[in-house]
PDB file of C-alpha atoms in Angstrom:
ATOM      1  CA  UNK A 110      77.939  -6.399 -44.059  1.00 72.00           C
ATOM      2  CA  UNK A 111      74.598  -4.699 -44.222  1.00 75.00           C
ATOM      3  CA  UNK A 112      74.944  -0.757 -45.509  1.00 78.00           C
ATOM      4  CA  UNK A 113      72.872   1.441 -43.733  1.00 80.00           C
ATOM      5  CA  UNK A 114      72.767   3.482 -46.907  1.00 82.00           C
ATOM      6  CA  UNK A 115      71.505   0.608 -49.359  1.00 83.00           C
ATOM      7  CA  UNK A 116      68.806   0.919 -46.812  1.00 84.00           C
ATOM      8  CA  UNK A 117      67.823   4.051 -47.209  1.00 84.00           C
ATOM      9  CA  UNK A 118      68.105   3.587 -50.941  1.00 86.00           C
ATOM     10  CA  UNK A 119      65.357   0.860 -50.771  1.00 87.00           C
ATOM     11  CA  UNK A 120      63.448   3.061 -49.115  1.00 86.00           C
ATOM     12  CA  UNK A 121      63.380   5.696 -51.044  1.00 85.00           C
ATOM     13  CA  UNK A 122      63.273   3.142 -54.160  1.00 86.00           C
ATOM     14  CA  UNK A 123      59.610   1.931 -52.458  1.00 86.00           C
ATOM     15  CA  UNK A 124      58.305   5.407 -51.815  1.00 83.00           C
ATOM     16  CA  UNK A 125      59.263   6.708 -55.474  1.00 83.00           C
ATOM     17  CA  UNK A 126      58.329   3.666 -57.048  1.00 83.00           C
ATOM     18  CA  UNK A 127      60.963   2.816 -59.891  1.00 83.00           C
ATOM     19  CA  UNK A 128      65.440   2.244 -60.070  1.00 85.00           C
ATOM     20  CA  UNK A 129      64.836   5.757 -62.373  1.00 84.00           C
ATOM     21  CA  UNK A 130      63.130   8.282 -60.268  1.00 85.00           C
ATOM     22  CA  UNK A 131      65.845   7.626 -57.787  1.00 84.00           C
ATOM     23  CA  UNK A 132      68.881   7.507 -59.765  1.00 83.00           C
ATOM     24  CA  UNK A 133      67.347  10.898 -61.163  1.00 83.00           C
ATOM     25  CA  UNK A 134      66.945  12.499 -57.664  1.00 81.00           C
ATOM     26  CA  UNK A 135      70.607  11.022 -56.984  1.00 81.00           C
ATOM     27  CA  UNK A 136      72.757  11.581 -59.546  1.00 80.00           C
ATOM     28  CA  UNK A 137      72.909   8.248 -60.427  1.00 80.00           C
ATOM     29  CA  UNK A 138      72.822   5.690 -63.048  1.00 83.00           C
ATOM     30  CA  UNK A 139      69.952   2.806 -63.211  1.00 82.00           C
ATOM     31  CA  UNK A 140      72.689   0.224 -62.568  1.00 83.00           C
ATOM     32  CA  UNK A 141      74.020   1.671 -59.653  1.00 85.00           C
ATOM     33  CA  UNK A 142      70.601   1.935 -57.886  1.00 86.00           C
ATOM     34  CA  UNK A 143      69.543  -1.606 -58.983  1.00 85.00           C
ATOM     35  CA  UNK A 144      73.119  -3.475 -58.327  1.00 87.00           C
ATOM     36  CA  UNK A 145      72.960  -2.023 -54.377  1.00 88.00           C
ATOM     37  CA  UNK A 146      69.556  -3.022 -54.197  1.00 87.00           C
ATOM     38  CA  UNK A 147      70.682  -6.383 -55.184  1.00 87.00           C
ATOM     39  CA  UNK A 148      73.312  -6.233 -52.892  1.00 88.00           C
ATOM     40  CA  UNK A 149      71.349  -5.596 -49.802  1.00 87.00           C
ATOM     41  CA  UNK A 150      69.006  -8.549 -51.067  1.00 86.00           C
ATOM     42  CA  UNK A 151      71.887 -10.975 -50.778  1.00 87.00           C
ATOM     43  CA  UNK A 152      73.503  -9.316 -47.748  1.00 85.00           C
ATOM     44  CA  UNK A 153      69.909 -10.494 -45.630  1.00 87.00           C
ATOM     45  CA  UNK A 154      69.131 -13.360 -48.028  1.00 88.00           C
ATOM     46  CA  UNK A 155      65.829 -12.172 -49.324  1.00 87.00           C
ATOM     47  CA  UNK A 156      64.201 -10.997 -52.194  1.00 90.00           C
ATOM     48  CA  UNK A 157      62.467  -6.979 -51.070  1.00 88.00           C
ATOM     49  CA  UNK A 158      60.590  -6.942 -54.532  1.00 86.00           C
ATOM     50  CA  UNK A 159      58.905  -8.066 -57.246  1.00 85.00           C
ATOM     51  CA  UNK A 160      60.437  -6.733 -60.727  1.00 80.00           C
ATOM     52  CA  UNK A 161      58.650  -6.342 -64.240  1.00 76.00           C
ATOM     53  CA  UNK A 162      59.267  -4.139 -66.909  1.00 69.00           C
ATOM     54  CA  UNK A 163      56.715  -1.971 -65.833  1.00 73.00           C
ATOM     55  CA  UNK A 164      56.798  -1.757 -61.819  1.00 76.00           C
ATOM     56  CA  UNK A 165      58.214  -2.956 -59.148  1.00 81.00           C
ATOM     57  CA  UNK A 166      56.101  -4.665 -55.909  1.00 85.00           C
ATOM     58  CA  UNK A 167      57.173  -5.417 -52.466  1.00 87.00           C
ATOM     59  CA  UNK A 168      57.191  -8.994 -51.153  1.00 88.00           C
ATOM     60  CA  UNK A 169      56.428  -9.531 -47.875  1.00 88.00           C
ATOM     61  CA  UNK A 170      59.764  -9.517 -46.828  1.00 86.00           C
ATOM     62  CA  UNK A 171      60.670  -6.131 -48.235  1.00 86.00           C
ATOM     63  CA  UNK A 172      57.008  -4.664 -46.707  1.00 86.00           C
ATOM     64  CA  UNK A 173      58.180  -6.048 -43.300  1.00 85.00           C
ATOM     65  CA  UNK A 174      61.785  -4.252 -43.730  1.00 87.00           C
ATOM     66  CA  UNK A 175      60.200  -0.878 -45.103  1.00 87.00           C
ATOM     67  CA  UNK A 176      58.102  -0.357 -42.193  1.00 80.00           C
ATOM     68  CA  UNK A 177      61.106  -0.455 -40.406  1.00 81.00           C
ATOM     69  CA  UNK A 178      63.976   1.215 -42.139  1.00 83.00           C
ATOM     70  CA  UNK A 179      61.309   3.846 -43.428  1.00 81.00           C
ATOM     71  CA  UNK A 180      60.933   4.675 -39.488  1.00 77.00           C
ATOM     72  CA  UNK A 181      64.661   4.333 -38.977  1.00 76.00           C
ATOM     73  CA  UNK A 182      65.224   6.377 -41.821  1.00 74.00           C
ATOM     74  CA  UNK A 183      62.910   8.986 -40.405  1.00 73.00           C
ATOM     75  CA  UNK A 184      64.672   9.764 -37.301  1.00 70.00           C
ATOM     76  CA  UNK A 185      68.029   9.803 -38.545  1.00 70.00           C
ATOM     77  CA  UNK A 186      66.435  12.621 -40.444  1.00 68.00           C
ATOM     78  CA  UNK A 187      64.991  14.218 -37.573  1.00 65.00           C
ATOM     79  CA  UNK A 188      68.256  13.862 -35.760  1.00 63.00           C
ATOM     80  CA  UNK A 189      69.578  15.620 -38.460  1.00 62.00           C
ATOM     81  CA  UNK A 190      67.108  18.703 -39.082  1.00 60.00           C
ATOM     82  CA  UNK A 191      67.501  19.166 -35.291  1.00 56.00           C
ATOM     83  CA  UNK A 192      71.283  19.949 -35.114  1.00 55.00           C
ATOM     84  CA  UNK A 193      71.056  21.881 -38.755  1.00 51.00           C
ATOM     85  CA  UNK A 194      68.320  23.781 -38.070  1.00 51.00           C
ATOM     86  CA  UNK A 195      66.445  22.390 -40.755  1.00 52.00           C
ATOM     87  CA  UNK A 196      63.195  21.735 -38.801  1.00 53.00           C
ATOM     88  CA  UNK A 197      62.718  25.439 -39.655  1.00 59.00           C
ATOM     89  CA  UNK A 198      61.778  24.924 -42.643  1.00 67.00           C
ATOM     90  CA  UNK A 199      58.183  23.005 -43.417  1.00 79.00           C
ATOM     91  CA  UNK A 200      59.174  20.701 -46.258  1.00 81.00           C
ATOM     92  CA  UNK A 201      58.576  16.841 -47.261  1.00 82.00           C
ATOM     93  CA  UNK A 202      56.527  13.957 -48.181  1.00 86.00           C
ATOM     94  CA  UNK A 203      53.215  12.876 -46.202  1.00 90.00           C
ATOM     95  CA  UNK A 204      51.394  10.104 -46.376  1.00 91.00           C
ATOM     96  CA  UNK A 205      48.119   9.656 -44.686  1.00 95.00           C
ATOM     97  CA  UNK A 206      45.474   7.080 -44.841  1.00 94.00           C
ATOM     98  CA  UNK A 207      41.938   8.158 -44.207  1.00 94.00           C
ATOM     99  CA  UNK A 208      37.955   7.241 -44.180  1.00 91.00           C
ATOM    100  CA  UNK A 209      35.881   7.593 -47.383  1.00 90.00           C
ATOM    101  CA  UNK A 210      33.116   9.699 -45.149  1.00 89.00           C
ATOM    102  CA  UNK A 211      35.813  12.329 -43.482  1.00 92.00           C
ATOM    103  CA  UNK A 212      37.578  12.348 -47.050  1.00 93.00           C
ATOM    104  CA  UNK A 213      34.609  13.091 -48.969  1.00 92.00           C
ATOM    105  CA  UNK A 214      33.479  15.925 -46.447  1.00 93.00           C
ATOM    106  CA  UNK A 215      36.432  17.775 -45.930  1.00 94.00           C
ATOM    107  CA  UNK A 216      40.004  16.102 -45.470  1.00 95.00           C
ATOM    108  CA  UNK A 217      40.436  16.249 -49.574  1.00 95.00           C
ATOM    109  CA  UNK A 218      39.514  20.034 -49.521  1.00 96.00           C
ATOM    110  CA  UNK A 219      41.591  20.597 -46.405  1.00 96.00           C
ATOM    111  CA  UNK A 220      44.969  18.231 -47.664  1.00 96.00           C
ATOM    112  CA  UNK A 221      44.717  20.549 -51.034  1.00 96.00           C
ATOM    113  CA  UNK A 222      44.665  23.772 -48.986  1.00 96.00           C
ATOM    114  CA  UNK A 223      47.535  22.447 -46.649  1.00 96.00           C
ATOM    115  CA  UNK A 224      49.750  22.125 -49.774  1.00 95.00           C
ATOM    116  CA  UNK A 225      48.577  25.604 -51.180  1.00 95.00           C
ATOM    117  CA  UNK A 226      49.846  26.847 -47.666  1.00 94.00           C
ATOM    118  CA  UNK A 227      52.975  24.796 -48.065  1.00 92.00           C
ATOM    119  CA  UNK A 228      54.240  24.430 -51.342  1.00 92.00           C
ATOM    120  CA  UNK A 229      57.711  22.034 -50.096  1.00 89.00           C
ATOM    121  CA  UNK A 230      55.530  19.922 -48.942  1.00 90.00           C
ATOM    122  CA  UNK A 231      53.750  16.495 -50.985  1.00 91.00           C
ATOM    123  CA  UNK A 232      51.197  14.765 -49.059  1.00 94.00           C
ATOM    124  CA  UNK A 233      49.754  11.548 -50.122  1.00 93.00           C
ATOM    125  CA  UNK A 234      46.106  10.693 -49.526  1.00 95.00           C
ATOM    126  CA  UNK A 235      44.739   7.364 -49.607  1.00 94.00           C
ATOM    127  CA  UNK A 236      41.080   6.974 -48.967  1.00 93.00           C
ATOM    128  CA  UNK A 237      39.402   3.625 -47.567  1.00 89.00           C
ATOM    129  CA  UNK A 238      37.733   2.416 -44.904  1.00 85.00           C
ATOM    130  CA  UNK A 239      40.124  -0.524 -44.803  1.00 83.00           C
ATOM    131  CA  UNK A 240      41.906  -0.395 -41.787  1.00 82.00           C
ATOM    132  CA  UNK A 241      46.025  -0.527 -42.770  1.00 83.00           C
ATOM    133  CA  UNK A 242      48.825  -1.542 -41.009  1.00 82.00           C
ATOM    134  CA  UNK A 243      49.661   2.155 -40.742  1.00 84.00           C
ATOM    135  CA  UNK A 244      53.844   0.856 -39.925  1.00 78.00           C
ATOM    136  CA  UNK A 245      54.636  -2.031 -42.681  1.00 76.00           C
ATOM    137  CA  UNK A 246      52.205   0.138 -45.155  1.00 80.00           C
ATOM    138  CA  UNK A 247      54.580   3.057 -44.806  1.00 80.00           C
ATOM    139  CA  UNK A 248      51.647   5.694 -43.293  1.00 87.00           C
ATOM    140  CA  UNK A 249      52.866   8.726 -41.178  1.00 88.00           C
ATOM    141  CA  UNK A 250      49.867   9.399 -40.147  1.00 91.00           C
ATOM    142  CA  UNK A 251      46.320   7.647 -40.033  1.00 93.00           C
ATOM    143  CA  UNK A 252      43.076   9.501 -39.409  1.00 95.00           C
ATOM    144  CA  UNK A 253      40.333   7.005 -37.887  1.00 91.00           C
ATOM    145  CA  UNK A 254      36.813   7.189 -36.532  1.00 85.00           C
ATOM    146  CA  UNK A 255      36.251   4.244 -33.822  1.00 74.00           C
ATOM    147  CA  UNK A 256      37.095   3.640 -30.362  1.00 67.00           C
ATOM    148  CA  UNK A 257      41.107   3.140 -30.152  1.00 64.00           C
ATOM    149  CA  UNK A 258      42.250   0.601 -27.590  1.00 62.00           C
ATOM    150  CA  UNK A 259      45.863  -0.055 -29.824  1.00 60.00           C
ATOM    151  CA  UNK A 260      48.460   1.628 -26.814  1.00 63.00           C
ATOM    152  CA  UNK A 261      51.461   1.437 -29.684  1.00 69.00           C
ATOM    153  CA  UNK A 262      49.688   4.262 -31.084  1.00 78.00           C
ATOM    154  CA  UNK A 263      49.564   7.838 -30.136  1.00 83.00           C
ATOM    155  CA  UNK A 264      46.036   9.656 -31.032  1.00 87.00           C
ATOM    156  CA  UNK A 265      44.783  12.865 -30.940  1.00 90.00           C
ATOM    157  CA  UNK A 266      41.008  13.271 -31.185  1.00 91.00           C
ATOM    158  CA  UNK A 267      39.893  16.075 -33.567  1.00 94.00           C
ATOM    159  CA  UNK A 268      36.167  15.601 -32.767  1.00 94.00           C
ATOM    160  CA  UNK A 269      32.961  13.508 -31.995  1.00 92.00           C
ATOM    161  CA  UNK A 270      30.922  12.226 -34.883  1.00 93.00           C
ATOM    162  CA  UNK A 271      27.764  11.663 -33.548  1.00 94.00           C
ATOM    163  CA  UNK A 272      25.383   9.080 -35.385  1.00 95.00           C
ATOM    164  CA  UNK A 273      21.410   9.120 -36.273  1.00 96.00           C
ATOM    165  CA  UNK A 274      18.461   7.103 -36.968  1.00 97.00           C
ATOM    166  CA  UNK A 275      16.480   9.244 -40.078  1.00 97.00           C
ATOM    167  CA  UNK A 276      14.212   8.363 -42.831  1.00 97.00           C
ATOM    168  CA  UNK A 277      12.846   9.856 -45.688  1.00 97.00           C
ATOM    169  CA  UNK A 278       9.195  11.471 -45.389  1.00 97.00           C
ATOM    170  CA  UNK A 279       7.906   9.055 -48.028  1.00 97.00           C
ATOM    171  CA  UNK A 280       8.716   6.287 -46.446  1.00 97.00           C
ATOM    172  CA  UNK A 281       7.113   8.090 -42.693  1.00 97.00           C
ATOM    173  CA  UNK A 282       4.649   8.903 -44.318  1.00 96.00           C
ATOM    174  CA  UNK A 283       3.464   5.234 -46.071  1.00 96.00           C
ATOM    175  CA  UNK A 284       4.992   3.054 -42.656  1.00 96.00           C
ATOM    176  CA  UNK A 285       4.609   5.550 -39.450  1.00 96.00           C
ATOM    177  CA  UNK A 286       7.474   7.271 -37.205  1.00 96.00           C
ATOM    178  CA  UNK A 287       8.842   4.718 -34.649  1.00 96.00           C
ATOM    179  CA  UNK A 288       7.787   6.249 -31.047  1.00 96.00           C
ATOM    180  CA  UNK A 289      10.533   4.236 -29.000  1.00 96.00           C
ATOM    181  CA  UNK A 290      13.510   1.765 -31.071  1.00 96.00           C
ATOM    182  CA  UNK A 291      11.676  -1.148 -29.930  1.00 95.00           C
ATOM    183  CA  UNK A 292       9.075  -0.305 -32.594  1.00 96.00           C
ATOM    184  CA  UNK A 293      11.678  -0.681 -35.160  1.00 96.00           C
ATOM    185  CA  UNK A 294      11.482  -4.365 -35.100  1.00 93.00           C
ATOM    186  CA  UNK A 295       8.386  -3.685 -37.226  1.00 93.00           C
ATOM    187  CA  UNK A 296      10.282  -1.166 -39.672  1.00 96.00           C
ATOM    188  CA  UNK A 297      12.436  -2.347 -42.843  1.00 96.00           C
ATOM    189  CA  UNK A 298      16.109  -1.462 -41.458  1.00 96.00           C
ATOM    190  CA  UNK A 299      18.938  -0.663 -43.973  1.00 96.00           C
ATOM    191  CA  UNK A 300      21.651  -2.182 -42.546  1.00 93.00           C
ATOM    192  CA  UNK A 301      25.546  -1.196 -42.531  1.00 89.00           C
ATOM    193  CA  UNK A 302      27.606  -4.822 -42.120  1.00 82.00           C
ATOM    194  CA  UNK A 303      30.513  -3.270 -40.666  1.00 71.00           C
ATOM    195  CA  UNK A 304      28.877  -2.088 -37.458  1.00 51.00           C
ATOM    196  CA  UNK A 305      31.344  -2.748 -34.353  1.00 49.00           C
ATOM    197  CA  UNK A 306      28.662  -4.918 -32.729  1.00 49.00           C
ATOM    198  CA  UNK A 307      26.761  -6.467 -35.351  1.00 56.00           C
ATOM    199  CA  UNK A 308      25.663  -5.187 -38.406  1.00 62.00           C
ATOM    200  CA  UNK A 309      21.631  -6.092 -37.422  1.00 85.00           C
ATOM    201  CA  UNK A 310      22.123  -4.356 -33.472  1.00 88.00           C
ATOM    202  CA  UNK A 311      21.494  -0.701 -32.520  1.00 93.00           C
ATOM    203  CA  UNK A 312      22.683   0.989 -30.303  1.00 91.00           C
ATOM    204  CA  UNK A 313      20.548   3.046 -28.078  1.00 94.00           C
ATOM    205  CA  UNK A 314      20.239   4.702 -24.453  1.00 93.00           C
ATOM    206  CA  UNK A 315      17.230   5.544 -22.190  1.00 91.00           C
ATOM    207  CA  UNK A 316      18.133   7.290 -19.476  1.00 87.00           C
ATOM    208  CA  UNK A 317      20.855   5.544 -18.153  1.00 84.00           C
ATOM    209  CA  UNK A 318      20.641   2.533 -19.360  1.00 91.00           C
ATOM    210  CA  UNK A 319      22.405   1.010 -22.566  1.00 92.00           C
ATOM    211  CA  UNK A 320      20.407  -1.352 -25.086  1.00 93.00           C
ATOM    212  CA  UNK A 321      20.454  -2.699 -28.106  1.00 92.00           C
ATOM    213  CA  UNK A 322      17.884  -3.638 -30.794  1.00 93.00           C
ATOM    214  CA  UNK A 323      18.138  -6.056 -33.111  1.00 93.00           C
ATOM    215  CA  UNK A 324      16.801  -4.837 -36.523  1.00 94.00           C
ATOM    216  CA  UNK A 325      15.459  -6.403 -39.511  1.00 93.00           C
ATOM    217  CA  UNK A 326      15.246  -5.351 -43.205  1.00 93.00           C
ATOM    218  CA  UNK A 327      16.563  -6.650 -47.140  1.00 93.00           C
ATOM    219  CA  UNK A 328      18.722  -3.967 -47.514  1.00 94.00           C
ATOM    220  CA  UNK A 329      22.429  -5.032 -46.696  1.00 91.00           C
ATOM    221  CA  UNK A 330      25.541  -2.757 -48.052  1.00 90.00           C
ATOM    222  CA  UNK A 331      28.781  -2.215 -46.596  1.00 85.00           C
ATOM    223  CA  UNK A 332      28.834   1.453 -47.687  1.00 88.00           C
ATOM    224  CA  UNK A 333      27.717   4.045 -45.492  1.00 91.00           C
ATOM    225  CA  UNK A 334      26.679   5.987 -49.141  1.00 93.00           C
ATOM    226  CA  UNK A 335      24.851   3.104 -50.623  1.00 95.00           C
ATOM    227  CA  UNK A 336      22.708   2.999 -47.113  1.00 95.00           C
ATOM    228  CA  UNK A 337      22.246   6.724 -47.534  1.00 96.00           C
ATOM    229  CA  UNK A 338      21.055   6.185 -50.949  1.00 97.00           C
ATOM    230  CA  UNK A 339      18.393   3.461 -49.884  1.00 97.00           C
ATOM    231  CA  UNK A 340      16.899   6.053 -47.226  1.00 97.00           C
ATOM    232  CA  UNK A 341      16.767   8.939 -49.520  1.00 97.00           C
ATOM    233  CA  UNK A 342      14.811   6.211 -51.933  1.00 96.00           C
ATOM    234  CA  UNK A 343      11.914   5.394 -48.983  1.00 96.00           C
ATOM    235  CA  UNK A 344      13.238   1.589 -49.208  1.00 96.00           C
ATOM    236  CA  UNK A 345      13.557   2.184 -45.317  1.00 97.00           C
ATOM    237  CA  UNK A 346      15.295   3.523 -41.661  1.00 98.00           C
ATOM    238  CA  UNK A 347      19.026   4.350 -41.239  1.00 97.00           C
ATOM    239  CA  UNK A 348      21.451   4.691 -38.809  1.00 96.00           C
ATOM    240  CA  UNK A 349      23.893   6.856 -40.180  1.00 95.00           C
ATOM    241  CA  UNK A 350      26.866   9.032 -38.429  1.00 94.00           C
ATOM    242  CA  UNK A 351      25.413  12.849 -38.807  1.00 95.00           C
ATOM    243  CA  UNK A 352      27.432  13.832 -41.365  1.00 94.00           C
ATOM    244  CA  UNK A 353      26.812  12.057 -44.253  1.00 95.00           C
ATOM    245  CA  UNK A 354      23.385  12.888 -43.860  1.00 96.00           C
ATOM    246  CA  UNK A 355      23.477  16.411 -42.423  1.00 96.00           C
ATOM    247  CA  UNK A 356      22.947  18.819 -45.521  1.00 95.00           C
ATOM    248  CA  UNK A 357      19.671  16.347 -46.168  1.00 97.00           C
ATOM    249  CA  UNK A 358      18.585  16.684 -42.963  1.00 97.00           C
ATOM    250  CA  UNK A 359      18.360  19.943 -43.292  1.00 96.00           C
ATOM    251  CA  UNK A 360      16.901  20.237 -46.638  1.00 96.00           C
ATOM    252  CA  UNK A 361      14.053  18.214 -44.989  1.00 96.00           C
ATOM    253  CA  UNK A 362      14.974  15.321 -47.568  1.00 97.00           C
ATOM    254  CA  UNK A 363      15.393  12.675 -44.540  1.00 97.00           C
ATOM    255  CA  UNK A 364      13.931  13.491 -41.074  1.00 97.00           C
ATOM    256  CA  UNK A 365      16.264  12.438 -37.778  1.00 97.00           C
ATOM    257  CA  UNK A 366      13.825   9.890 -35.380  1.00 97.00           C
ATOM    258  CA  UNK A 367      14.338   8.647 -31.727  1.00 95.00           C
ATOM    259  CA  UNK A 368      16.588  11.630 -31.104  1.00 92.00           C
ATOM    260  CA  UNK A 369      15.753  10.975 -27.328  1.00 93.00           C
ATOM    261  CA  UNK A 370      17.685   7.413 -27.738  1.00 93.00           C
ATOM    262  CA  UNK A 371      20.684   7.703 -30.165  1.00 91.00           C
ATOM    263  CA  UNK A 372      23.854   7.864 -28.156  1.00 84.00           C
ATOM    264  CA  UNK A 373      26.153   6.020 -30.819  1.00 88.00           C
ATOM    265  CA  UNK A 374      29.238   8.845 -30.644  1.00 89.00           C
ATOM    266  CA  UNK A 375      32.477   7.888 -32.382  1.00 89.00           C
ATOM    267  CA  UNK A 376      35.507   9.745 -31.983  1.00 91.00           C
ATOM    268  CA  UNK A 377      37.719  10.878 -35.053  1.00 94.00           C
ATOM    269  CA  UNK A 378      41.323  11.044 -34.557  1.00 93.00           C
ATOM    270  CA  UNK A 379      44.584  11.463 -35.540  1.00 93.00           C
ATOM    271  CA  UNK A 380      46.994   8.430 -35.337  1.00 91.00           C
ATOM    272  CA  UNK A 381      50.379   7.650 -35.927  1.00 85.00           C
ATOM    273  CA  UNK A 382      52.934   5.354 -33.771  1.00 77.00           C
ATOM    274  CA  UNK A 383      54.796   6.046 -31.119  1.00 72.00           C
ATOM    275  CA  UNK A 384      57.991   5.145 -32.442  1.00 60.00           C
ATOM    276  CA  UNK A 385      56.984   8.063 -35.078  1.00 56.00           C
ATOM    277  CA  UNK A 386      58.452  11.568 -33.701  1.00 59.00           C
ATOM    278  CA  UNK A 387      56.022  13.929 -34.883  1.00 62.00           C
ATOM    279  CA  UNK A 388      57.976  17.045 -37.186  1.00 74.00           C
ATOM    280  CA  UNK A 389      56.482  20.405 -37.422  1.00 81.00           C
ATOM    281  CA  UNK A 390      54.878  19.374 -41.068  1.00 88.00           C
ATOM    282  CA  UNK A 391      53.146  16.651 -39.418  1.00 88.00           C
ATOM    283  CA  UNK A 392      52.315  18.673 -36.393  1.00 88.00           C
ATOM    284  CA  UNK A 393      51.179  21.349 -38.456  1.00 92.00           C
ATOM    285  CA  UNK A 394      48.827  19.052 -41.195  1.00 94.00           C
ATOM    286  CA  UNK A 395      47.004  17.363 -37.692  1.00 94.00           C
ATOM    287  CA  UNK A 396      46.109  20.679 -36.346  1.00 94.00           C
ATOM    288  CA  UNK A 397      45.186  21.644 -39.838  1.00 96.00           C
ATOM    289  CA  UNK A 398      42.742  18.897 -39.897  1.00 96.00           C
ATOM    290  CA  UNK A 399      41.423  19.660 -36.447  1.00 95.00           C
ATOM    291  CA  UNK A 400      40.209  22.879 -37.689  1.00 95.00           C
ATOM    292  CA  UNK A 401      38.669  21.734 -40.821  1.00 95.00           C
ATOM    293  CA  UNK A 402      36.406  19.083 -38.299  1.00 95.00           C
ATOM    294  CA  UNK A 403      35.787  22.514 -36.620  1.00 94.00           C
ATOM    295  CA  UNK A 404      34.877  24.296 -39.189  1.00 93.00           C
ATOM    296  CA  UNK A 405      32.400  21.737 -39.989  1.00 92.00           C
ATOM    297  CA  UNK A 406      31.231  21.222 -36.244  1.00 93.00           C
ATOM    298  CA  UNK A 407      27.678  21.521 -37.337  1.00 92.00           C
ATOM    299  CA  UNK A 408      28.086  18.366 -39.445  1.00 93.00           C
ATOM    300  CA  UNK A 409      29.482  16.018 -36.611  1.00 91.00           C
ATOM    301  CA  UNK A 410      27.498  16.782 -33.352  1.00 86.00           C
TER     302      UNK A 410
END
């Protein structure tokens, strides 16, 4: 018979990493940790991980099972804080996944401030632009910039971050300012390859109406920074979201263009499942974040 306990044991064996941090926090011995581990894996008749002598790794079948128990294990602790009281207190383990961009900005600053505020509390930040499986990767919480259209996720939007077309002056200087983004076809684009509808199409509005352009140029990255880079060296015209570019915008090292047309807008939010009953500490680190963006308004829109 399955132990609901050896489950929570794996659990907390995946989120600490190693048999010995666990049998430290426990009280208990190396072999004791590893032989109920072992005991769950024959009890379902797979193998969870991957052991060396130096770490341990999650096969697919123990990923698939922590996303779950992790969750399970979760609200048998909120069940429990509610009828002790202990929801009181703000105390616990965090672990958010986040956007290099947002990180770089202002989430690292904020996180580190959060835990100043909060000393019971750990939060774990892990920064890509790789979008996770925020459940079998064992996130509580997922900040992302893009239109959401996932309904097994509950989002909170902490602001806009709205996008434009700059260059340097060198470059405006040497090729000409594009008038209307039709006259970009002409212009060496540095181009982004993750863009949601093509990494060569812009997206524009006039008036009403919607449009796109398809641009040209020898510049290719798939990092926002290395595009950044290429502008601020004349190699060419941008389309970046505001806030990577915002304190050289305003330096008057890259100049914003076709501010008439840009309508790309991309909200930022705050995402975690629905299954997932937020607790005050995760209540209380979203809100925290929502003020940071708010902070830094000027940057975003």
């Amino acid at each position: 018979m399955i132990k609901a306990d050896d489950i929570f044991l794996f659990v907390q064996v995946v989120e600490e990493g190693s048999f010995s941090k666990v049998a430290d926090k426990l009280e208990m011995t190396n072999s004791v940790v590893s032989k109920r581990i072992s005991r769950l894996e024959q009890e379902i008749n797979v193998q969870l991980f991957y052991r060396t002598t130096r770490k341990l790794t999650l096969t697919d079948a123990g990923r698939a099972l922590y996303g779950k128990a992790r969750l399970a294990k979760q609200a048998l602790q909120d069940a429990q804080d509610v009828v002790l009281g202990y929801s009181d207190a703000v105390r616990g383990k965090i672990k958010v996944t986040a956007p290099v961009v947002s990180s770089h900005i202002l989430l690292s600053a904020a996180v580190a401030e959060f835990c100043k505020t909060y000393p019971d509390v750990e939060v774990e930040l892990f920064v890509t632009n790789r979008i996770v499986d925020i459940i079998n990767d064992g996130f509580d919480l997922a900040i992302r910039t893009a239109e959401l259209d996932d309904s097994s996720f509950i989002a909170r939007r902490l602001i806009d971050s709205n996008w434009v077309v700059c260059a340097s002056p060198s470059y405006l200087n040497k090729q000409g300012i594009p008038a209307h983004p039709d006259e970009l076809k002409q212009h060496q684009c540095l181009i982004y390859k993750y863009e949601g509808t093509g990494p060569d199409n812009w997206y524009f509005k006039e008036d009403k109406r919607e449009f796109f352009v398809q641009v040209f140029g020898r510049f290719h990255a798939n990092s926002l920074e290395s595009i950044k880079q290429a502008s601020l060296n004349g190699f060419g015209i941008a389309y970046l979201p505001q806030a990577i570019v915002h304190e050289e915008l305003e330096k008057g090292r890259l100049v914003s263009l076709l501010g008439n047309y840009t309508a790309k807008k991309l909200g930022i939010y705050a995402i975690y499942p629905k299954s997932r009953q937020p607790d005050k500490k995760l209540n209380l680190l979203v809100e925290h974040f929502r003020n940071a963006f708010q902070d830094k308004k000027a940057y975003y829109c």
